[in-house]
Coordinates of C-alpha atoms in Angstrom, one line a residue:
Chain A
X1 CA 0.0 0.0 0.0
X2 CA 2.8 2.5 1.5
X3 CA 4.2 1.7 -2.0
X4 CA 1.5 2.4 -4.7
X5 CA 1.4 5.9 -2.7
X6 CA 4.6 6.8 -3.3
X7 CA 4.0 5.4 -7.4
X8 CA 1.3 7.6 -7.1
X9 CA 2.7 10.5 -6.1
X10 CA 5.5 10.1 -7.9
X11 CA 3.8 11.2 -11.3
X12 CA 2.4 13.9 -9.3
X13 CA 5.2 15.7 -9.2
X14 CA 6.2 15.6 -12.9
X15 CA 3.0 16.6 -14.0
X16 CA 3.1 19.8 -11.6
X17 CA 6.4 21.0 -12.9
X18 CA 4.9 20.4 -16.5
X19 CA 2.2 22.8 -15.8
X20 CA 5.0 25.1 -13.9
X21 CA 7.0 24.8 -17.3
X22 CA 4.1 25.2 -20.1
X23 CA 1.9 28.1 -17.8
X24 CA 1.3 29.6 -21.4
X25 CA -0.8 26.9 -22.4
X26 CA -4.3 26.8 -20.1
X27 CA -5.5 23.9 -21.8
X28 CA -2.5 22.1 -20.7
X29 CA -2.7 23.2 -17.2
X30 CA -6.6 22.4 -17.0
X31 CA -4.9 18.9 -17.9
X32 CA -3.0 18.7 -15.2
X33 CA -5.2 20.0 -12.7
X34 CA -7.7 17.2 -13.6
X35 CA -5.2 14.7 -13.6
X36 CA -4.2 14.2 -9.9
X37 CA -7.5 14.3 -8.6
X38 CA -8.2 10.6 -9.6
X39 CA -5.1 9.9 -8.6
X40 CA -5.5 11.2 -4.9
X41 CA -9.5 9.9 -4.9
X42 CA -8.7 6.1 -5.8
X43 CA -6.3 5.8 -2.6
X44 CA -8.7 5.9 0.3
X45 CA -11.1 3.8 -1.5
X46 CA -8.2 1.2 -1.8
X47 CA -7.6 1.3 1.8
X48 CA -10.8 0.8 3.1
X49 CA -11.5 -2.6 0.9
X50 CA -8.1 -4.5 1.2
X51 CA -7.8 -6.0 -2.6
X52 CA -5.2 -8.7 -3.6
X53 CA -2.5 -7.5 -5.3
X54 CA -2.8 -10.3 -7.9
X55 CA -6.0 -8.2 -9.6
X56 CA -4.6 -4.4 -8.7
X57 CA -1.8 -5.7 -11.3
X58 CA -5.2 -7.1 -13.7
X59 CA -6.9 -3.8 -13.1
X60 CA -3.6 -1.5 -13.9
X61 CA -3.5 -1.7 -17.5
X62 CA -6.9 -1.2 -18.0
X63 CA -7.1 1.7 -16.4
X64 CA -4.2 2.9 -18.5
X65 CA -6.2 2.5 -21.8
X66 CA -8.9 3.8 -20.3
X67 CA -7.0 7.2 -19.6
X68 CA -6.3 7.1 -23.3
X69 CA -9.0 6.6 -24.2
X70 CA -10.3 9.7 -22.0
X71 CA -8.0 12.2 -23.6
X72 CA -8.5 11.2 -26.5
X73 CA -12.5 11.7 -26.5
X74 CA -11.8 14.6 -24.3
X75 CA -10.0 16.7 -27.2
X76 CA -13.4 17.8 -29.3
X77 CA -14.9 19.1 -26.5
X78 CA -11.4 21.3 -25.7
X79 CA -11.8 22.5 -28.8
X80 CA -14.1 25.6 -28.3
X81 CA -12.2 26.8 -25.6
X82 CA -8.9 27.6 -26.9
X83 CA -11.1 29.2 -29.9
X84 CA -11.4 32.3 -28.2
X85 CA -8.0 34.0 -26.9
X86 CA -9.0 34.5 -23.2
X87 CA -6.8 32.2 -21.2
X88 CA -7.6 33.7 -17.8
X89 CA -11.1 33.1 -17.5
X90 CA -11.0 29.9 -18.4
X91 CA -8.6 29.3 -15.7
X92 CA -11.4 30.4 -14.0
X93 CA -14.0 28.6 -14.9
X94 CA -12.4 25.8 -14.4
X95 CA -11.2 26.3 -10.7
X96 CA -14.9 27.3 -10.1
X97 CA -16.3 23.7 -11.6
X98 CA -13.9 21.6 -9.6
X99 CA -15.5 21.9 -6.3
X100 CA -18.6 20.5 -7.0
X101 CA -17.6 17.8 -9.2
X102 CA -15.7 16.9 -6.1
X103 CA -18.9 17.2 -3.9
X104 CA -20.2 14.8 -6.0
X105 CA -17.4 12.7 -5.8
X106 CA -17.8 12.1 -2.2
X107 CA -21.7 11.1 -2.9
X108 CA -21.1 8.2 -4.9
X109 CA -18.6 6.7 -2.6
X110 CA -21.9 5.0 -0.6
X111 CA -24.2 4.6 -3.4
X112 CA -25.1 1.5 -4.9
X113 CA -24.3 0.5 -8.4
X114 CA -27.8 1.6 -9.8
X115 CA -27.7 5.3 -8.6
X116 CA -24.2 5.1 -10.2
X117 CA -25.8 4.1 -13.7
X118 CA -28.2 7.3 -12.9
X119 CA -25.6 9.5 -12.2
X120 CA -23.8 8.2 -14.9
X121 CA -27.0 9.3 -17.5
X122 CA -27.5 12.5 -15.7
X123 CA -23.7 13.6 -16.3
X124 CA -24.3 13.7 -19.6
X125 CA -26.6 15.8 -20.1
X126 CA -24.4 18.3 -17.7
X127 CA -21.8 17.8 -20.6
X128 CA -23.4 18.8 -23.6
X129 CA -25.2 21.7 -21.9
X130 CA -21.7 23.1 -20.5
X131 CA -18.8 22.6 -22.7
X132 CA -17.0 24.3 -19.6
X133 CA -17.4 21.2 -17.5
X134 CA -16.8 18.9 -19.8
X135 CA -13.3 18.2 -19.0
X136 CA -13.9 18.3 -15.3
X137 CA -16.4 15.7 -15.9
X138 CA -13.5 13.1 -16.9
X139 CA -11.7 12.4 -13.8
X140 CA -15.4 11.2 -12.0
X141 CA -15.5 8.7 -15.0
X142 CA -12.2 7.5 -13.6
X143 CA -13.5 7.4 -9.9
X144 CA -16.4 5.3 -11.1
X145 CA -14.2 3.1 -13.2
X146 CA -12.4 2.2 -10.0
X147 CA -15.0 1.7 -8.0
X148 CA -16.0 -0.8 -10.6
X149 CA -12.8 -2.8 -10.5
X150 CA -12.3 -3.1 -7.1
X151 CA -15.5 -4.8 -6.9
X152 CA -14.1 -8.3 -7.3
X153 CA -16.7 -10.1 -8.1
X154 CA -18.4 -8.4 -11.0
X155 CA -15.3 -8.6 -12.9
X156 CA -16.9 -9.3 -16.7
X157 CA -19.7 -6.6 -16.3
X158 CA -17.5 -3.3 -15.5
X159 CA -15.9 -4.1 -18.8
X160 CA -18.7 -3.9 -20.3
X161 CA -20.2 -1.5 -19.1
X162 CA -16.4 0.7 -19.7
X163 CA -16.6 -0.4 -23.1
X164 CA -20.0 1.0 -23.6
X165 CA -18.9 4.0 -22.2
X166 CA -16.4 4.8 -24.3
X167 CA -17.9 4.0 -27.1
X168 CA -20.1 6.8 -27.7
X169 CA -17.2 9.6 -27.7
X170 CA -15.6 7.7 -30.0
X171 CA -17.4 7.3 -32.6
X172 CA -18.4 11.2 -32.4
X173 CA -15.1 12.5 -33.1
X174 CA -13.5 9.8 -34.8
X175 CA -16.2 8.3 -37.0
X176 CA -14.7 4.4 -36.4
X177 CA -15.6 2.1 -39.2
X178 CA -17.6 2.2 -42.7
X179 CA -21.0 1.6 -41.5
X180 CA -20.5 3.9 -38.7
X181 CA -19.1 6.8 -40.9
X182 CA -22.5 8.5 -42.3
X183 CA -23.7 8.9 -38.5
X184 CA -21.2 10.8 -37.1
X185 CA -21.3 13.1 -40.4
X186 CA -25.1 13.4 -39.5
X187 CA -24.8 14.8 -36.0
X188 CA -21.6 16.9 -37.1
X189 CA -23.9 18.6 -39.9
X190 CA -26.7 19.1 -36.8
X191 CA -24.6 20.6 -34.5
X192 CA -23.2 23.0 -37.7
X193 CA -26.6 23.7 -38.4
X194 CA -27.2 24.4 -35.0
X195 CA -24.0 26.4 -34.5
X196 CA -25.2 28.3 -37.6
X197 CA -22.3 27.7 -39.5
X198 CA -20.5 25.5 -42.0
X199 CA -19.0 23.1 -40.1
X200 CA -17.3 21.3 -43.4
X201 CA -14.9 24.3 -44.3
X202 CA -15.1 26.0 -40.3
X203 CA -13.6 23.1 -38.6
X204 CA -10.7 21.1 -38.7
X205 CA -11.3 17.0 -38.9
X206 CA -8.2 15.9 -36.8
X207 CA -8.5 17.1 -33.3
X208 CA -6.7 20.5 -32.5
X209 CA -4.8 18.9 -29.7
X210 CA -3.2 16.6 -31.8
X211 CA -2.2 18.8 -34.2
X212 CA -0.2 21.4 -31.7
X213 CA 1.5 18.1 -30.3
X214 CA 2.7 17.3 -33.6
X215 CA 3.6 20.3 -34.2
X216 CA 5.7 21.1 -31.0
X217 CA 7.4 17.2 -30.8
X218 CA 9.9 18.3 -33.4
X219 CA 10.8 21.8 -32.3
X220 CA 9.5 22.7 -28.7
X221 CA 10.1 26.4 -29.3
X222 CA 7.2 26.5 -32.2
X223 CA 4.7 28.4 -30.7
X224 CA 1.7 28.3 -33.2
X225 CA -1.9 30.8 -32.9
X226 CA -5.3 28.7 -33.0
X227 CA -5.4 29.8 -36.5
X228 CA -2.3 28.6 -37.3
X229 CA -3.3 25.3 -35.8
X230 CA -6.4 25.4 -37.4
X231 CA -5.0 26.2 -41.0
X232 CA -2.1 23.3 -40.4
X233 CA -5.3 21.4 -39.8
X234 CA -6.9 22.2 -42.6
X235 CA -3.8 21.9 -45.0
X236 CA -3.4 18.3 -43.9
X237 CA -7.0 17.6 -44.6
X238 CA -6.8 19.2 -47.8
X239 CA -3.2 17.1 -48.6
X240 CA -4.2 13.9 -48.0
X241 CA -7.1 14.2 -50.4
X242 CA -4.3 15.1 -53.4
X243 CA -2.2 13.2 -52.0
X244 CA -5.0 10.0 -52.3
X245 CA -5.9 10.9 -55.5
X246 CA -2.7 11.0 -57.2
X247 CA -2.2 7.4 -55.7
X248 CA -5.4 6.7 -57.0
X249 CA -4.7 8.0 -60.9
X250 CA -1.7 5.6 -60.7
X251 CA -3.2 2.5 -59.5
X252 CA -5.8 3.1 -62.7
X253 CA -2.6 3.2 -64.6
X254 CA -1.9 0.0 -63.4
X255 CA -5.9 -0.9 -64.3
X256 CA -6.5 -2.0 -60.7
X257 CA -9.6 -0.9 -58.5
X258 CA -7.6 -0.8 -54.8
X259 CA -4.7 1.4 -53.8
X260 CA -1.6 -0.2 -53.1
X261 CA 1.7 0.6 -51.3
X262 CA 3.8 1.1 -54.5
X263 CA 1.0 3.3 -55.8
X264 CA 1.8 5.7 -53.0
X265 CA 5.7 5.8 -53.6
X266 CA 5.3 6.1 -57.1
X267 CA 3.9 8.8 -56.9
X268 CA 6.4 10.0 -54.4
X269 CA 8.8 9.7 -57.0
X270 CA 7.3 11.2 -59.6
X271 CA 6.1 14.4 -58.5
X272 CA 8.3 16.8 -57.5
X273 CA 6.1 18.5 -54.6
X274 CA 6.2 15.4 -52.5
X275 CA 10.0 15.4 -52.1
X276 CA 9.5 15.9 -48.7
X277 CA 8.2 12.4 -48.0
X278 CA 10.9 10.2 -50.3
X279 CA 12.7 9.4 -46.9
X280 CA 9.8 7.9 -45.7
X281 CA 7.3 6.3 -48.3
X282 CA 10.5 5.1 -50.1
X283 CA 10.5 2.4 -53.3
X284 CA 10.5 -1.0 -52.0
X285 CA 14.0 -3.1 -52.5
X286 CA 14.3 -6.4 -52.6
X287 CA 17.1 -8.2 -49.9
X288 CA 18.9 -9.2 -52.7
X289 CA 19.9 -5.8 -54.1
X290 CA 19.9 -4.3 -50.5
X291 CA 22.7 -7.1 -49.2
X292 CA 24.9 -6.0 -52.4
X293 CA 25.3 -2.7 -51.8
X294 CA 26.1 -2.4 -48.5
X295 CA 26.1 1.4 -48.5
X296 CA 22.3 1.7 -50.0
X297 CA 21.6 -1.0 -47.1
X298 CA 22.9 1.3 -44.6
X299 CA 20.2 4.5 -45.8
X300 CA 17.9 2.4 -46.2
X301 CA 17.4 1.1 -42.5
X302 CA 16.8 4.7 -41.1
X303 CA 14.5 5.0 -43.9
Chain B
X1 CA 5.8 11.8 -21.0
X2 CA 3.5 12.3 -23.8
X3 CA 6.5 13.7 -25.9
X4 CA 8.3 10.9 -25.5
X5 CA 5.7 9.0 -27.2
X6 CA 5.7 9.2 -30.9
X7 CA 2.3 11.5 -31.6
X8 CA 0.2 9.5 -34.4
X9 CA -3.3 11.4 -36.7
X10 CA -6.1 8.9 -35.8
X11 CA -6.1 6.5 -38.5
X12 CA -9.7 6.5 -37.9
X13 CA -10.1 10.4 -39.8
X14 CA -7.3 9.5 -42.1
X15 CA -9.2 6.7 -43.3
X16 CA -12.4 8.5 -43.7
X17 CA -11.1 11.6 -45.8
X18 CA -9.5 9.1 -48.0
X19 CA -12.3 6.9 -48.4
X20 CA -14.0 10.0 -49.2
X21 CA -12.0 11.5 -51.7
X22 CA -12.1 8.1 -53.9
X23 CA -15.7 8.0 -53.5
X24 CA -15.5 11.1 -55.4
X25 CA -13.1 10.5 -57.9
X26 CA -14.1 7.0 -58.8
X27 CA -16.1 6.7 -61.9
X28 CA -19.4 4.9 -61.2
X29 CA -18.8 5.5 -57.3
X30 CA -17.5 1.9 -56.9
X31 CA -15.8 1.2 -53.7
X32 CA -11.7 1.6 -53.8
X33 CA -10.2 -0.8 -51.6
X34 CA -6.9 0.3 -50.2
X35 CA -4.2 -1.4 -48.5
X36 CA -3.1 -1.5 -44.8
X37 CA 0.2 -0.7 -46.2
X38 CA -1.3 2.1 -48.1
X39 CA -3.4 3.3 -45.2
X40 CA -0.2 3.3 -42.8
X41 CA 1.8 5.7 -45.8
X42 CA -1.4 7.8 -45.6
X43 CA -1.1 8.2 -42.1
X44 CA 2.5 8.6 -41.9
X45 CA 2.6 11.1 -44.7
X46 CA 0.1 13.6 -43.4
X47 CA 2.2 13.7 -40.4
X48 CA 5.1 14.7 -41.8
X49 CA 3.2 17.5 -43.9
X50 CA 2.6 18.8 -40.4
X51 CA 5.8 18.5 -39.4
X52 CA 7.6 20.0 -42.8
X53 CA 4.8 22.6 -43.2
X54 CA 5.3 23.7 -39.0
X55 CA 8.6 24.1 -39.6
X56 CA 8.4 26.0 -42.8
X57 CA 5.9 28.5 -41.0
X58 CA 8.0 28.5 -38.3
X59 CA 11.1 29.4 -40.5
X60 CA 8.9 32.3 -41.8
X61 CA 8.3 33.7 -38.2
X62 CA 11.5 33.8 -37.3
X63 CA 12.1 35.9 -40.5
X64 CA 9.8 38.2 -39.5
X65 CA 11.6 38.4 -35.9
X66 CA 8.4 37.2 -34.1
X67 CA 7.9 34.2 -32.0
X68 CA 4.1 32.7 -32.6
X69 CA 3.4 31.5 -35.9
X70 CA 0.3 33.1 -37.2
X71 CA -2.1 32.7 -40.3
X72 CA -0.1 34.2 -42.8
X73 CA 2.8 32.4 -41.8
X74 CA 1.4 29.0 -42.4
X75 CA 0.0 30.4 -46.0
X76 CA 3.6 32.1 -46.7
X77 CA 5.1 28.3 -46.1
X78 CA 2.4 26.7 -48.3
X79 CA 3.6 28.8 -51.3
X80 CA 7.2 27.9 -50.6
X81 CA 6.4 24.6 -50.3
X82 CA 4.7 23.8 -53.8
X83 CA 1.1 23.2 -52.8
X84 CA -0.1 27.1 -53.6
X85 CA -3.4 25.9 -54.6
X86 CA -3.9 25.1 -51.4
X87 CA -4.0 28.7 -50.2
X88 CA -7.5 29.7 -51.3
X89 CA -9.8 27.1 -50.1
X90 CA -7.0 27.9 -46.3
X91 CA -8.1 31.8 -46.9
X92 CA -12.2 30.8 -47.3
X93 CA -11.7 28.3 -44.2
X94 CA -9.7 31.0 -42.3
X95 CA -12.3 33.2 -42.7
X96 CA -15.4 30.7 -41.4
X97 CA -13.2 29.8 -38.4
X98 CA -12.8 33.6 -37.5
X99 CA -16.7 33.9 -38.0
X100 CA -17.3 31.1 -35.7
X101 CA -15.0 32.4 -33.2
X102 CA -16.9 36.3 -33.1
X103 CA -19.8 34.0 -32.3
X104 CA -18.5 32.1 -29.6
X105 CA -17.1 35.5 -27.7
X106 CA -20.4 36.1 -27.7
X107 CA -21.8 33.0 -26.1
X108 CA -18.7 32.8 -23.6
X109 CA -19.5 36.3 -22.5
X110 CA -22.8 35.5 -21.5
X111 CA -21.8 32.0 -19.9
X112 CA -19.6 34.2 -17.7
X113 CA -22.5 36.3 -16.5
X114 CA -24.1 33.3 -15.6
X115 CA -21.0 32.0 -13.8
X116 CA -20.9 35.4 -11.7
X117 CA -23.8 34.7 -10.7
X118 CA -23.4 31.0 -9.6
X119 CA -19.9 32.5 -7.9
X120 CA -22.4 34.1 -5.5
X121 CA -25.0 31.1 -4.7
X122 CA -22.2 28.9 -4.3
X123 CA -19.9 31.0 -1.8
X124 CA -21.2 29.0 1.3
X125 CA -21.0 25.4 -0.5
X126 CA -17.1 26.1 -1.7
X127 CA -15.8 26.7 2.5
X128 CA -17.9 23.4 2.6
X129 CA -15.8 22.0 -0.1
X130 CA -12.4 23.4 1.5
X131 CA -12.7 21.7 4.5
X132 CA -13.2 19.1 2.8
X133 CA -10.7 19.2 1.0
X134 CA -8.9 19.7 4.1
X135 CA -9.5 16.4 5.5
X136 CA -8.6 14.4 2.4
X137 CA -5.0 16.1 2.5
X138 CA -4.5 15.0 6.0
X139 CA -5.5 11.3 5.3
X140 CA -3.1 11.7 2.2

């Protein structure tokens, strides 16, 4: 026990000097802020039911993927709020929304599982009215998902029931699948209509988040605007469709119906514009030639 | 931590805006089928476009002796980069996303009001919450 605290807090303290070191960024210190809460919560409930080690190690990597999972859902919803350039109020806002989240918190600590399903279906609702919560909302997903585990003998249904969870902010972002694809379009064209705007040319369709990480992991010093990030965005979007079509005008060459590797570095090669991307969708070579020159071998395994 | 990790586009979109593209381009809308292989290139491809075009905008900031890229950097880099054509459907986009933006001040300024006034209902629930708060710490 003594020792999962100190794991516990020892992630604590990274997280606060990433915070101390990116103040700039208020999205990224509305992460952090949520993050230790769950982390702090979990521990007294562990105490208080004694579990066996054997399914705290089970339960670990779940709850990893579940995080994950979370912050990856979690980024549409951010969206809207780094749209406008007022950092400090968000701050705010977000201060102002932990306290009764935790409130809460502490209510479902007693409850059965059946008010949790309730509390579970009126959170949501609390979501989509407040895009300001929504991120506060996370970590008391997390508190329920332990709950869940540590109740040993219901192991099969809190998966399900985590999976179902999940699910849902999946597929709105994301779009997962073919047959799921035209739904997700649906509801974004409802919300644009309800937004009263276009949403097809007004928002970007990877998640801004993303994007800016991308962005930064090559050169931390890049420091972009939303629009910036939003234009990136938007380029991308607008690159892969060439960038698909040109692949697709090649495999016709070839008079085949489905788009192959080689189609891609083909047209790598051929076009001068995607230079850029001959280190990385190089032409295939066969072992044979790459074992006889030894010095072609050598770029080739970076590549 | 997370920079460690190497930062992926969801495959998920980067499917879908393909898929949608050949929809459009194929004659007699059949269905193209395209390989993992292929799907992974995609993938991979769109983000080193982010990364070549960030650094090109960022090479045009520091030109300009300022330090946060802006919109007319990242257009300024698409020129320099070959894809020019890309700048007016950016400029009609830009524009939209500015739009929506002037909306949202709008809506956020009123949420605020409405927060000012929750401030005040709430004062006597939030000491509730610190000592609350105050008792976790010392079990911690």
């Amino acid at each position: 026990m003594a020792g999962k605290k100190k794991a516990l807090t020892n992630p604590a303290s990274p997280s606060a000097s990433a915070s101390a070191s990116t103040p700039k960024k208020s999205t990224a210190t509305s992460k952090d802020r949520s993050t230790p809460k769950p982390r702090k919560n979990p521990n007294p409930k562990e105490e208080a039911p004694p579990p066996p080690p054997a399914n705290n190690k089970r339960l670990n990597p779940q709850g990893g993927s579940n995080r994950k999972k979370k912050a990856d859902a979690g980024t549409p919803s951010k969206k809207p709020k780094r749209q406008p350039p007022e950092p400090k109020p968000r701050k705010h806002k977000g201060a102002k929304s932990e306290k009764p989240h935790r409130v809460s918190g502490e209510g479902e600590k007693p409850t059965p599982t059946k008010k949790k399903k309730k509390k579970e279906s009126s959170k949501e609702p609390k979501r989509e009215k407040q895009q300001a919560s929504a991120p506060m909302s996370t970590p008391s997903k997390k508190n329920k998902e332990a709950k869940r585990d540590t109740g040993g003998a219901g192991k099969p249904t809190p998966t399900k029931r985590k999976l179902g969870d999940v699910d849902p902010p999946q597929e709105r972002p994301s779009g997962e699948g073919q047959a799921s694809s035209p739904t997700p379009a649906k509801k974004r064209k409802d919300k644009a209509a309800a937004a009263e705007a276009v949403a097809d040319h007004g928002a970007g369709s990877f998640p801004m988040a993303r994007v800016r990480q991308i962005m930064r992991a090559e050169d931390a010093t890049i420091r972009p605007s939303n629009e910036a990030v939003f234009l990136i965005n938007k380029a991308t979007e607008i690159f892969l469709k060439r960038f698909a079509d040109d692949a697709y005008r090649n495999a016709l060459k070839d008079r085949k119906k489905s788009i192959v590797y080689d189609n891609l570095s083909t047209a790598v090669c051929n076009q001068k514009r995607y230079k850029f991307l001959s280190d990385f969708v190089p032409q295939k070579v066969t072992a044979e030639d790459a074992l006889k020159a030894p010095v072609s071998s050598q770029v080739n395994q970076p590549q | 931590m997370a920079e460690a990790e190497v930062e992926e586009l969801p495959k998920a979109i980067v499917r879908r805006l393909v898929k949608e593209k050949l929809a459009q381009v194929a004659a007699g809308g059949a269905e193209v089928i395209v390989n993992k292989d292929a799907m992974s290139a995609f993938a991979e491809s769109a983000r080193i476009f982010i990364h070549y075009l960030s650094a090109t905008a960022n090479d045009m900031c520091k030109e300009s002796k300022r330090q946060t890229i802006n919109a007319d950097d990242v257009l300024k880099a698409l020129d320099e980069m070959e894809f020019p054509e890309f700048v007016e459907p950016l400029n009609t986009s830009l524009q939209e996303f500015r739009n929506k933006n002037a909306a949202r001040r709008s809506e956020t300024t009123q949420k605020k009001a409405e927060k000012r006034r929750k401030i005040d209902k709430e004062s006597l629930p939030q000491e509730q919450n610190d000592a609350a708060d105050h008792g976790k710490t010392d079990e911690d």
